[in-house]
Coordinates of C-alpha atoms in Angstrom, one line a residue:
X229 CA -97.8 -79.6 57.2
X230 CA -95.5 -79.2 54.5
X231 CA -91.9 -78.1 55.0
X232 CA -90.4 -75.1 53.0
X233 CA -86.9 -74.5 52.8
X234 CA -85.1 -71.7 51.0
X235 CA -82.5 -72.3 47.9
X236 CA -80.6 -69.0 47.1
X237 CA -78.7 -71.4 44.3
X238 CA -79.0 -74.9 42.4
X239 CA -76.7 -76.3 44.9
X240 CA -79.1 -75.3 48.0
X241 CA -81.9 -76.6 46.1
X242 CA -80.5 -80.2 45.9
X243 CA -79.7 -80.0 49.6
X244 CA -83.2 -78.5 50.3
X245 CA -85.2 -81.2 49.0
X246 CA -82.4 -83.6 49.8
X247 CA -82.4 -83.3 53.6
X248 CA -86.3 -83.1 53.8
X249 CA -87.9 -80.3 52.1
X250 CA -91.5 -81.3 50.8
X251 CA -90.9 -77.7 48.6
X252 CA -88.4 -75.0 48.2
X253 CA -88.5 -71.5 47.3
X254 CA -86.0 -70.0 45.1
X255 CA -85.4 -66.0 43.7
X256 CA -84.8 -64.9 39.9
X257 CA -82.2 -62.2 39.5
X258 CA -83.6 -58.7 40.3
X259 CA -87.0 -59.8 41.2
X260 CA -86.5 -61.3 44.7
X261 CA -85.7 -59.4 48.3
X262 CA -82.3 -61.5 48.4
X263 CA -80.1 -60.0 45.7
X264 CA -77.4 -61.5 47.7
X265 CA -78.4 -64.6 47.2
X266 CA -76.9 -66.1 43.9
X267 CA -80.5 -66.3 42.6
X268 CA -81.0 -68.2 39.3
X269 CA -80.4 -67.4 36.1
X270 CA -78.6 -68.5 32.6
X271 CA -79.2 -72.3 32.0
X272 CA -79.9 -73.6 35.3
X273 CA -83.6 -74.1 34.6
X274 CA -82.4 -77.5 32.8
X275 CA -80.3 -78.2 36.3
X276 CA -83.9 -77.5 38.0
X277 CA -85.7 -79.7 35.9
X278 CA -83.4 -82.7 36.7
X279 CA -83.9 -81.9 40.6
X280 CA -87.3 -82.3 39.7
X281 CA -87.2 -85.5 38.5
X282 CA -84.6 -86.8 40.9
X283 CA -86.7 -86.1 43.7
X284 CA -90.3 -86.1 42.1
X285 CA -93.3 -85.2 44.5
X286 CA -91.4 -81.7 45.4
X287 CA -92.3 -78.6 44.8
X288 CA -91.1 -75.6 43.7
X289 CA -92.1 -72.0 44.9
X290 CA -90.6 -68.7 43.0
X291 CA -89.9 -65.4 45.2
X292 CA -91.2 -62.2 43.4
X293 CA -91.3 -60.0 46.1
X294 CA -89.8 -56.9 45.8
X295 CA -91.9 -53.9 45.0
X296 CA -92.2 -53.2 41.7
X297 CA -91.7 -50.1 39.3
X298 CA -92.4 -49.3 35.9
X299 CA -89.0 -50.5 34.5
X300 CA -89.3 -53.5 36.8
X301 CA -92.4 -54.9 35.6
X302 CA -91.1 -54.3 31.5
X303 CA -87.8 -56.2 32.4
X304 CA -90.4 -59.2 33.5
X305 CA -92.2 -58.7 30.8
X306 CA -89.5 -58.8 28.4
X307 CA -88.3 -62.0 30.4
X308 CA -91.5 -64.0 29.9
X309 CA -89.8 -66.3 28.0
X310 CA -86.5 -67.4 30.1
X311 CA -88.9 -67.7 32.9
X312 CA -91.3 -70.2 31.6
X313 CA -88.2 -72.5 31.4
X314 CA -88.4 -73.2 34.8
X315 CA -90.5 -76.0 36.4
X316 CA -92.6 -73.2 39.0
X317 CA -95.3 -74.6 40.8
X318 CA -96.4 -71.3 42.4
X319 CA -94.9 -67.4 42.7
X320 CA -94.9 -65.6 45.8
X321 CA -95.7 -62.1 45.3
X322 CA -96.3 -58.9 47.1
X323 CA -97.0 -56.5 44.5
X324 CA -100.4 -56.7 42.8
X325 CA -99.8 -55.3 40.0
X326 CA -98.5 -58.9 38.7
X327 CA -101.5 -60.7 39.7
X328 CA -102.6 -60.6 35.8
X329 CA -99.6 -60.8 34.1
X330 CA -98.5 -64.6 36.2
X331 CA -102.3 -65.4 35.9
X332 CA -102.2 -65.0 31.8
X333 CA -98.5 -66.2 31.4
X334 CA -98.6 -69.1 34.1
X335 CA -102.2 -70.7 34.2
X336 CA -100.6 -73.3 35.9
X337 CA -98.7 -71.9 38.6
X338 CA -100.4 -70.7 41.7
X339 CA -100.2 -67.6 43.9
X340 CA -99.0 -67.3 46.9
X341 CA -99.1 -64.1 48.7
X342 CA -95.5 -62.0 50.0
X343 CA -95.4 -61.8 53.9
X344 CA -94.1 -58.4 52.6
X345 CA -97.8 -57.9 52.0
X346 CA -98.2 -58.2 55.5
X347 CA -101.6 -59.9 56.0
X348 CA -102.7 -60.8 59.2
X349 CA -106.5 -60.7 59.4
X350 CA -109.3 -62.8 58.1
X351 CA -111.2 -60.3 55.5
X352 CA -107.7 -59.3 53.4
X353 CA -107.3 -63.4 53.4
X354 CA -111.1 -63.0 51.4
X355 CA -110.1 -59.9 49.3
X356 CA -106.7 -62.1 48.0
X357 CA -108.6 -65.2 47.6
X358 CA -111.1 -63.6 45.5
X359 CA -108.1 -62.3 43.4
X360 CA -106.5 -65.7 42.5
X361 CA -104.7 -66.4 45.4
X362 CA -104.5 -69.8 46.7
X363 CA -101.7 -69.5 49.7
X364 CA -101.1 -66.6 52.5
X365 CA -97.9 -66.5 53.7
X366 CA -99.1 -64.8 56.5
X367 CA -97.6 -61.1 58.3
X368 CA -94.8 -62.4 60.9
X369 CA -96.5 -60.0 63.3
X370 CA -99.9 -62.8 63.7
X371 CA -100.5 -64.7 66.5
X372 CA -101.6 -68.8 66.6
X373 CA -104.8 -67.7 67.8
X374 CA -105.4 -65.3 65.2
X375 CA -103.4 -67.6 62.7
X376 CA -106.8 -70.1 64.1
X377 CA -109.2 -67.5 63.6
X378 CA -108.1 -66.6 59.7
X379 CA -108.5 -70.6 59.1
X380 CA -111.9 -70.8 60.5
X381 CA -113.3 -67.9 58.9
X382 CA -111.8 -69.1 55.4
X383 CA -110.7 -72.9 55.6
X384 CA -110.4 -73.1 51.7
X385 CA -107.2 -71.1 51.7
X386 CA -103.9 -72.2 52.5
X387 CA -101.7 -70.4 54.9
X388 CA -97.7 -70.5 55.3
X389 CA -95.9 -69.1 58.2
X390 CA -92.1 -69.1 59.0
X391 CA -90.9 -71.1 61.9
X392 CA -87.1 -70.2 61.9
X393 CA -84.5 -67.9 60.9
X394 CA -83.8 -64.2 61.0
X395 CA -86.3 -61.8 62.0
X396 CA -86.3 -58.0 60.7
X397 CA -87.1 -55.7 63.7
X398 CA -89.3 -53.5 61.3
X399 CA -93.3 -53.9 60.8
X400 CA -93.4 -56.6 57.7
X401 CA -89.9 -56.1 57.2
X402 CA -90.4 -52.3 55.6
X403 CA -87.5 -50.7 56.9
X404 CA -85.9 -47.7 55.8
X405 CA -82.5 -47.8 58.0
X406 CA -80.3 -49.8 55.4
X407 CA -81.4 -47.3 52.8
X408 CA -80.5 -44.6 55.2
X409 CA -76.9 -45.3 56.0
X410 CA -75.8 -47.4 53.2
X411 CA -78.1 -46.0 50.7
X412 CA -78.4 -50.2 49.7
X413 CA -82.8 -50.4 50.2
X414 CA -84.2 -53.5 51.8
X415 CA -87.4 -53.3 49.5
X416 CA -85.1 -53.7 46.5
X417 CA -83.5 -56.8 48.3
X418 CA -80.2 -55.2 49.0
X419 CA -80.6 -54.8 53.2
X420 CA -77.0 -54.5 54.5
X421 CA -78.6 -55.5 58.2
X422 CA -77.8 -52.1 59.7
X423 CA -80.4 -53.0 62.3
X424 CA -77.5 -55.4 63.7
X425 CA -74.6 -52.9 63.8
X426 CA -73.4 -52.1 67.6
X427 CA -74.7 -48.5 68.2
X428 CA -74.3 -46.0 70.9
X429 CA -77.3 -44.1 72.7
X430 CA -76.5 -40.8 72.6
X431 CA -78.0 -39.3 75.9
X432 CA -77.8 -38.2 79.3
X433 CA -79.8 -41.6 80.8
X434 CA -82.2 -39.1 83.0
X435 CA -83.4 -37.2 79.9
X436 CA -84.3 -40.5 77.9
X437 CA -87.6 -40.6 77.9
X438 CA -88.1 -36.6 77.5
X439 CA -85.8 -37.3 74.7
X440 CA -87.0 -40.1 73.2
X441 CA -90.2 -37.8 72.2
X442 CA -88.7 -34.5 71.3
X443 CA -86.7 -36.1 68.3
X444 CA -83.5 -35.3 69.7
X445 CA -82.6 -38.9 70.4
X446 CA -79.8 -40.2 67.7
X447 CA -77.8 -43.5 67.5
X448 CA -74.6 -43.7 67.0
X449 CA -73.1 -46.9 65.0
X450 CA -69.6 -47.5 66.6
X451 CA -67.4 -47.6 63.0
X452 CA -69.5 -44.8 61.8
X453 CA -68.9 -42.1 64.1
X454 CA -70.0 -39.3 62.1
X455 CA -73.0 -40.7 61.2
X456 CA -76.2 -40.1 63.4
X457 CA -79.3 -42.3 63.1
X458 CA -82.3 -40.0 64.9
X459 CA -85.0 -42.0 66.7
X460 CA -88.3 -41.5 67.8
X461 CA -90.6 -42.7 70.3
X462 CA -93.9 -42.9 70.0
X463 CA -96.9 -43.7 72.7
X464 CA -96.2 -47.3 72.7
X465 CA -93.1 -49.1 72.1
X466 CA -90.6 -49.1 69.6
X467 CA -87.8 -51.4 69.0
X468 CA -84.6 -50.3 66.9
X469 CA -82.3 -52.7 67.0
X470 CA -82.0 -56.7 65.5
X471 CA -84.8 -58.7 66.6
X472 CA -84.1 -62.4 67.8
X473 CA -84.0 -65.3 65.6
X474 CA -87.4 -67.2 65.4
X475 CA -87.3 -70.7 66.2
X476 CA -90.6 -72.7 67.0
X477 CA -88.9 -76.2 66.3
X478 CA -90.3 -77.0 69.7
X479 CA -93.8 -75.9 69.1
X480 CA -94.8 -77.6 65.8
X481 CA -97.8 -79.2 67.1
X482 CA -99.5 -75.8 68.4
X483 CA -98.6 -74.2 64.5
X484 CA -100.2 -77.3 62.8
X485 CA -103.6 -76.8 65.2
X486 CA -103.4 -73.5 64.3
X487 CA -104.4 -74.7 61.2
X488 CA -100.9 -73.5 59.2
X489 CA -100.5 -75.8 55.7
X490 CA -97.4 -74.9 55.5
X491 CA -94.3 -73.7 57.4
X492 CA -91.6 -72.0 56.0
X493 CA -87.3 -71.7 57.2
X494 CA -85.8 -68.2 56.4
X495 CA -82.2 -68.6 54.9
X496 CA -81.9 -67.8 51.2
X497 CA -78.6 -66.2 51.9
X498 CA -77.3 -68.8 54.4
X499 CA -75.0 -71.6 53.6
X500 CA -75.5 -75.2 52.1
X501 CA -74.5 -76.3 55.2
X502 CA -77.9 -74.0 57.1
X503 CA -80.2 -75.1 54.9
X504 CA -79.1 -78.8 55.0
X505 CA -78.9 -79.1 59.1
X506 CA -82.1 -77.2 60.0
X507 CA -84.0 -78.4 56.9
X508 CA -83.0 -82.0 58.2
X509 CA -83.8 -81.0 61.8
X510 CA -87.4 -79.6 61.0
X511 CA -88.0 -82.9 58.5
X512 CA -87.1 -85.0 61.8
X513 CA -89.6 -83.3 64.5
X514 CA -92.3 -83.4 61.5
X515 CA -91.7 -87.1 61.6
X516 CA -92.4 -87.2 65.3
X517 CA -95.5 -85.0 65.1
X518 CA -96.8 -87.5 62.0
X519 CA -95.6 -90.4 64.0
X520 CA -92.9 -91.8 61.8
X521 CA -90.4 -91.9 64.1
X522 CA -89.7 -91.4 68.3
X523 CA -88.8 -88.1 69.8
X524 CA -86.1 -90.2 70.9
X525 CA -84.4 -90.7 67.4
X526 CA -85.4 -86.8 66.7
X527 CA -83.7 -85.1 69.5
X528 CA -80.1 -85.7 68.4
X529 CA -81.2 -84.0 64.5
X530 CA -82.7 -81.5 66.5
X531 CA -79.6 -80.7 68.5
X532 CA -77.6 -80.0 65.7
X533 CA -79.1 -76.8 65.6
X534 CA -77.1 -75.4 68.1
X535 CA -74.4 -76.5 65.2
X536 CA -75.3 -73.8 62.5
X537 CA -75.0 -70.1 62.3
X538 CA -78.2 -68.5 64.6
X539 CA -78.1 -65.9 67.4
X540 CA -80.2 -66.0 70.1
X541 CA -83.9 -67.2 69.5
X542 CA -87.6 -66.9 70.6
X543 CA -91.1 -67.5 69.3
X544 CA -91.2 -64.2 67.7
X545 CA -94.9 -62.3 68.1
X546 CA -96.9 -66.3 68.0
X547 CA -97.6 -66.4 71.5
X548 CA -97.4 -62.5 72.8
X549 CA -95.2 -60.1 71.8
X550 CA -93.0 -59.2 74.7
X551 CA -90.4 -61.9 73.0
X552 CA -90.4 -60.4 69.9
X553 CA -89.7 -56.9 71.5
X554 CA -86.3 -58.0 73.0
X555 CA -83.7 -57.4 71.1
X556 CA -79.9 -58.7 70.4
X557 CA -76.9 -57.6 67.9
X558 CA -74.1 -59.2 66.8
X559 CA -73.5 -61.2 64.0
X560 CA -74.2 -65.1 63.5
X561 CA -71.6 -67.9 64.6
X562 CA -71.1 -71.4 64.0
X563 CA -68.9 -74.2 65.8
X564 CA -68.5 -76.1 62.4
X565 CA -66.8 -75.0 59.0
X566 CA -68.6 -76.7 55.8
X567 CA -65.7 -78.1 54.2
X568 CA -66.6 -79.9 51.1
X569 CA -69.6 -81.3 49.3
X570 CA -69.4 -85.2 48.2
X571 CA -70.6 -85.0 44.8
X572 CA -70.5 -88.7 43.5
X573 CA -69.4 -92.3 44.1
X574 CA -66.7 -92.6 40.8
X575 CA -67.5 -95.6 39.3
X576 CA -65.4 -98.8 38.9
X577 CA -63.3 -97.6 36.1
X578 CA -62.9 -93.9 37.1
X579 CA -61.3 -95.5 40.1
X580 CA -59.3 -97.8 38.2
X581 CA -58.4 -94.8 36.0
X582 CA -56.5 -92.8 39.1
X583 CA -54.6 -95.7 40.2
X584 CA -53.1 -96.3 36.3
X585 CA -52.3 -92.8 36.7
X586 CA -50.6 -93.2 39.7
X587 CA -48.9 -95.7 38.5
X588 CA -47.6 -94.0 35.1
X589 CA -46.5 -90.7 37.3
X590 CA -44.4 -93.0 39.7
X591 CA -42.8 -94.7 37.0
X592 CA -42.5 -91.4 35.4
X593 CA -40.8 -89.8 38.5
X594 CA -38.7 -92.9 38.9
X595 CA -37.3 -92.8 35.5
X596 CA -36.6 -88.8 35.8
X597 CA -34.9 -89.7 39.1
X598 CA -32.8 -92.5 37.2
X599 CA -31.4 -90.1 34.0
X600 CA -30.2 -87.5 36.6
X601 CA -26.4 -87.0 37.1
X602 CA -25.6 -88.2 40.7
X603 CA -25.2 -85.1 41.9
X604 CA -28.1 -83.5 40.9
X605 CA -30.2 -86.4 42.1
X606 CA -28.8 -86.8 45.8
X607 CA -29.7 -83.0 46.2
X608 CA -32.7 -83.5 44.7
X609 CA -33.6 -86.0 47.0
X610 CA -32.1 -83.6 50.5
X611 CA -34.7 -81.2 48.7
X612 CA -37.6 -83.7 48.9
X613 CA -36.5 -84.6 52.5
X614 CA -36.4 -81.0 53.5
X615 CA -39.9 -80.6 51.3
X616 CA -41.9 -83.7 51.4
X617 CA -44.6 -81.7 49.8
X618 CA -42.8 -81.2 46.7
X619 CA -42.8 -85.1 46.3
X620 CA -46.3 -86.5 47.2
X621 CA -46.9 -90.5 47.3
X622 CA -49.1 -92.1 45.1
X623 CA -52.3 -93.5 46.6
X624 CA -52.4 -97.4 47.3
X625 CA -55.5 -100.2 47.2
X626 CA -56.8 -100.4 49.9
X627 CA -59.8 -103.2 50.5
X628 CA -63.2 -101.6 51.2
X629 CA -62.3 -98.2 50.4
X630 CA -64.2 -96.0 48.1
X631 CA -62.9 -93.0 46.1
X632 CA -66.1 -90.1 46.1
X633 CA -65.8 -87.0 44.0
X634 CA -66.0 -84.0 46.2
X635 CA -66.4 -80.1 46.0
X636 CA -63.4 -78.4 48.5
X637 CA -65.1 -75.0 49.9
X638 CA -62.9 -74.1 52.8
X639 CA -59.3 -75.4 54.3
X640 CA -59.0 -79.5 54.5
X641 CA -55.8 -80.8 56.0
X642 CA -55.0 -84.2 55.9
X643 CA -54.1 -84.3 59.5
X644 CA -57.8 -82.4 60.0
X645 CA -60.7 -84.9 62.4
X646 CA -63.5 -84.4 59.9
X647 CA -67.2 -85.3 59.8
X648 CA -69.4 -86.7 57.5
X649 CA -73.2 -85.2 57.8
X650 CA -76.1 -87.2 55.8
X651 CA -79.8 -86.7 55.6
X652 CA -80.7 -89.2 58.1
X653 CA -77.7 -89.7 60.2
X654 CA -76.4 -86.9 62.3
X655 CA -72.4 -87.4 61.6
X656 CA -70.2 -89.6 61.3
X657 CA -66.6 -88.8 62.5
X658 CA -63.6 -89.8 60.6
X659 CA -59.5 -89.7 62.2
X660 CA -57.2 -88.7 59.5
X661 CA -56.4 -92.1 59.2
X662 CA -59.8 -93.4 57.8
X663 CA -59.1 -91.1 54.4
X664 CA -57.1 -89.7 52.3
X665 CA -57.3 -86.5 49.5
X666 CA -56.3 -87.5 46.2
X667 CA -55.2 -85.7 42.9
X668 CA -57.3 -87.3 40.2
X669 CA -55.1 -86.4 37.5
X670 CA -51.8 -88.1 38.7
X671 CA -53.0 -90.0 42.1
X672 CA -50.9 -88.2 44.2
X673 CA -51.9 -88.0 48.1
X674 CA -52.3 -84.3 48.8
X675 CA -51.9 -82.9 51.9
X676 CA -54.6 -80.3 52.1
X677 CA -57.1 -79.0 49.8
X678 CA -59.4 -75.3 49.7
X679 CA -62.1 -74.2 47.4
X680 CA -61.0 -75.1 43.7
X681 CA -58.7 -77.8 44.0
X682 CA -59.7 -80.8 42.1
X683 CA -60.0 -83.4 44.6
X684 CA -61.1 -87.3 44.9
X685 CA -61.8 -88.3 48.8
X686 CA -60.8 -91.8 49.3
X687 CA -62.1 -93.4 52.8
X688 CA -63.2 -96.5 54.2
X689 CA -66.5 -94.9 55.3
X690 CA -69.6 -95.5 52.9
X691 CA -71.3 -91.8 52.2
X692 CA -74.9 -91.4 51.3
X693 CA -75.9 -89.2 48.3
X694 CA -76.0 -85.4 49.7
X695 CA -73.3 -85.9 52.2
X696 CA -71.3 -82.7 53.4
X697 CA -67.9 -82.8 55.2
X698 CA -67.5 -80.4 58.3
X699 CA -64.5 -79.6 60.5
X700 CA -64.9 -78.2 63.7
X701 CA -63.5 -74.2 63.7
X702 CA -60.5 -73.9 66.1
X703 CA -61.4 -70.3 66.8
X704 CA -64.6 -70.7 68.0
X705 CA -65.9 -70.1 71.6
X706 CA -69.1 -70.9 73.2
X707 CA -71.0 -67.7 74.0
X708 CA -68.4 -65.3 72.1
X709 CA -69.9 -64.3 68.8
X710 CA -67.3 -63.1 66.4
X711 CA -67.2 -60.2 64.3
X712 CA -66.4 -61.2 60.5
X713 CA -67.3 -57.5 59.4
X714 CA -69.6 -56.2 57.1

């Protein structure tokens, strides 16, 4: 089966494919259900194209799917152009209507059908195929058997299903309640996850079910108190609130007999550091279910997903659905913080570079230090005891270590335990004694470093290409899921 990962930006993509992704799927700006997601757009086609080549054999899947009106379908149009700069191997779609317009501007790209289109039966699989499509990603409403069925009654057609993420509690994920209380629509890619909110039932608990069919039933979200959400229930169930997450990392061998070509992770919005740790997991367990490796050297890749954002999970509606009928709220939490991205190795003489510079700022210092008059140096130098940081050292040789070029995204201290996470090893830990965080432009040792410092990580520990840098999050608890507002 072939492992799909989500890339809401260029940076997600190289992580996607680097960690294990056979393909990716990524969104253009205002034509994908994730306008949260950074999307692509400007020159990053050309950044694309050298993915492509860096990891050759990978594939590369574009998300049309919202639903289209007139004005939609002429901004494509009039953006033909910029989007044939991209390397595309196939568009997934909902709306029909571009069926002829991908088919006559992209002969080479296939279709894939929207899970928004919500297909779940073997004769709409026939009606698609006959229209040019080539994949299904399947309603997240099937079942394996049916998923089994569908194959046997048309084996020439691919089918794609998701095995992990988020799950929207409505039918195909058409849901109106974002639309409704934040006037931001899901079907235009802007859900605000209302469905997660903490709500009140508004009832006398002996009247429910009378009430639950007259209309008079509301919800109440708890920082919206003026604001009533009515319900109905119908003859058979209906959930209201956030589904669970889906996660069928256990069960891979039951979706590939159910004759699935492809299986898909949910996450265009979630973090580098997401989309590197369960796209790594899922490679791993597809490695034991090819027999590439033991579940033995799996299970500690597959652990780590207890390590990334994720609420509680199920199998979703693939076995019955009275696990996809239980619902949860609350937002997502994570034990780790991604703290940097390791770029690049610097070569020999970038290396050699920051220590000359080192060398010219201490001599520079030293002969500032020298012109003073006495007095102003001595209390220059009570400030720099009372102030170390105002007077950094310069970085020192040391034998074996490596400087790396890195990308700061959150809070590094230098007295901080961090970790190192690669594609094929699970982490490395590293005391604050194994590295050091240096200035490039003088060689000065800093002492902490956040998103958009220029930094150069210097550390006895060999990284791989795509490592990441976590730290664990001092405020987390096990089983407390904290609110970081909406």
């Amino acid at each position: 089966m072939e492992l799909l990962s989500p890339a809401g930006n260029v940076e997600k993509l190289y992580y996607a494919y680097a960690y294990g992704a056979d393909a990716a799927y990524i969104g253009l700006k205002k034509f994908s259900l994730r306008v949260k997601a950074d999307n692509f757009y400007d020159d990053e086609y050309k950044r694309v194209h050298e993915l492509k080549e860096r990891f050759p054999g990978k594939k590369l899947h574009c998300a049309l799917n919202i639903s289209f009106h007139n004005a939609d379908i002429d901004n494509f149009i009039s953006n033909l152009d910029y989007f044939k700069k991209y390397p595309i191997d196939a568009f997934i779609i909902q709306d029909i209507g571009l069926v002829s317009i991908l088919q006559t501007h992209f002969p080479n790209a296939a279709l894939h059908l929207s899970t928004q289109a919500s297909c779940v039966n073997r004769e709409a699989v026939k009606m698609y195929r006959s229209m040019g499509f080539s994949r299904i990603v399947l309603g997240r409403e099937i079942t394996l058997k049916e998923i089994r069925e569908i194959k046997d009654a048309v084996p020439d057609m691919e089918l794609e299903a998701f095995c992990h993420g988020a799950m929207c509690i409505a039918y195909a994920g058409r849901c109106i309640m974002s639309a409704y209380l934040t006037g931001r629509s899901a079907q235009s890619g802007a859900c605000s996850h209302s469905c997660r909110w903490d709500y009140d039932v508004l009832a006398d608990s002996s009247k429910v079910k009378e009430l639950s069919q007259s209309g008079a039933l509301v919800l109440r979200e708890k920082k919206r108190a003026g604001e009533f959400y009515p319900v109905f229930e119908g003859d058979d169930f209906t959930a209201v609130l956030s589904s669970k997450d889906l996660r069928m990392i256990e069960h891979l061998k039951d979706m590939r007999d159910s004759g699935l070509d492809s299986i898909k992770i949910e996450g265009r919005m979630k973090s580098v550091y997401y989309v590197a740790l369960v796209t790594r997991a899922y490679r791993k367990a597809l490695d034991v279910l090819d027999g590439k490796i033991s579940g033995e050297e799996a299970r500690p890749f597959v652990e780590e997903l207890e390590n990334v954002s994720h609420r509680e999970s199920g199998t979703g509606f693939y076995y019955n659905r009275s696990d996809a009928d239980v619902t949860v709220s609350g937002a997502t939490d994570s034990r780790y913080v991604l703290s940097a991205e390791v770029d690049a190795l610097l070569s020999d003489d970038e290396e050699r570079a920051i220590f000359e510079a080192a060398k010219l700022y201490d001599e520079s210092k030293r002969a500032e230090m020298d012109s003073m008059h006495p007095a102003k140096r001595a209390a220059l130098i009570k400030d720099y005891e009372m102030h170390p940081e105002k007077n950094p050292p310069i970085v020192k040789k040391y034998t074996d270590w490596k400087m790396y070029k890195i990308t700061a995204l959150n809070m590094i201290r230098s007295r901080d335990k961090i970790e190192f996470v690669f594609p094929d090893v699970v982490s490395v830990k590293a005391d604050p004694e194994d590295w050091l965080m240096i200035n490039p432009e003088n060689g000065t040792i800093m002492s902490w470093v956040c998103d958009s410092h220029d930094c150069v990580l210097y550390t006895k520990h060999s990284l791989q290409d795509g490592a990441l840098i976590r730290i664990e999050d001092p405020d987390y608890r096990p089983g407390v899921v904290r609110d970081f507002g909406r």
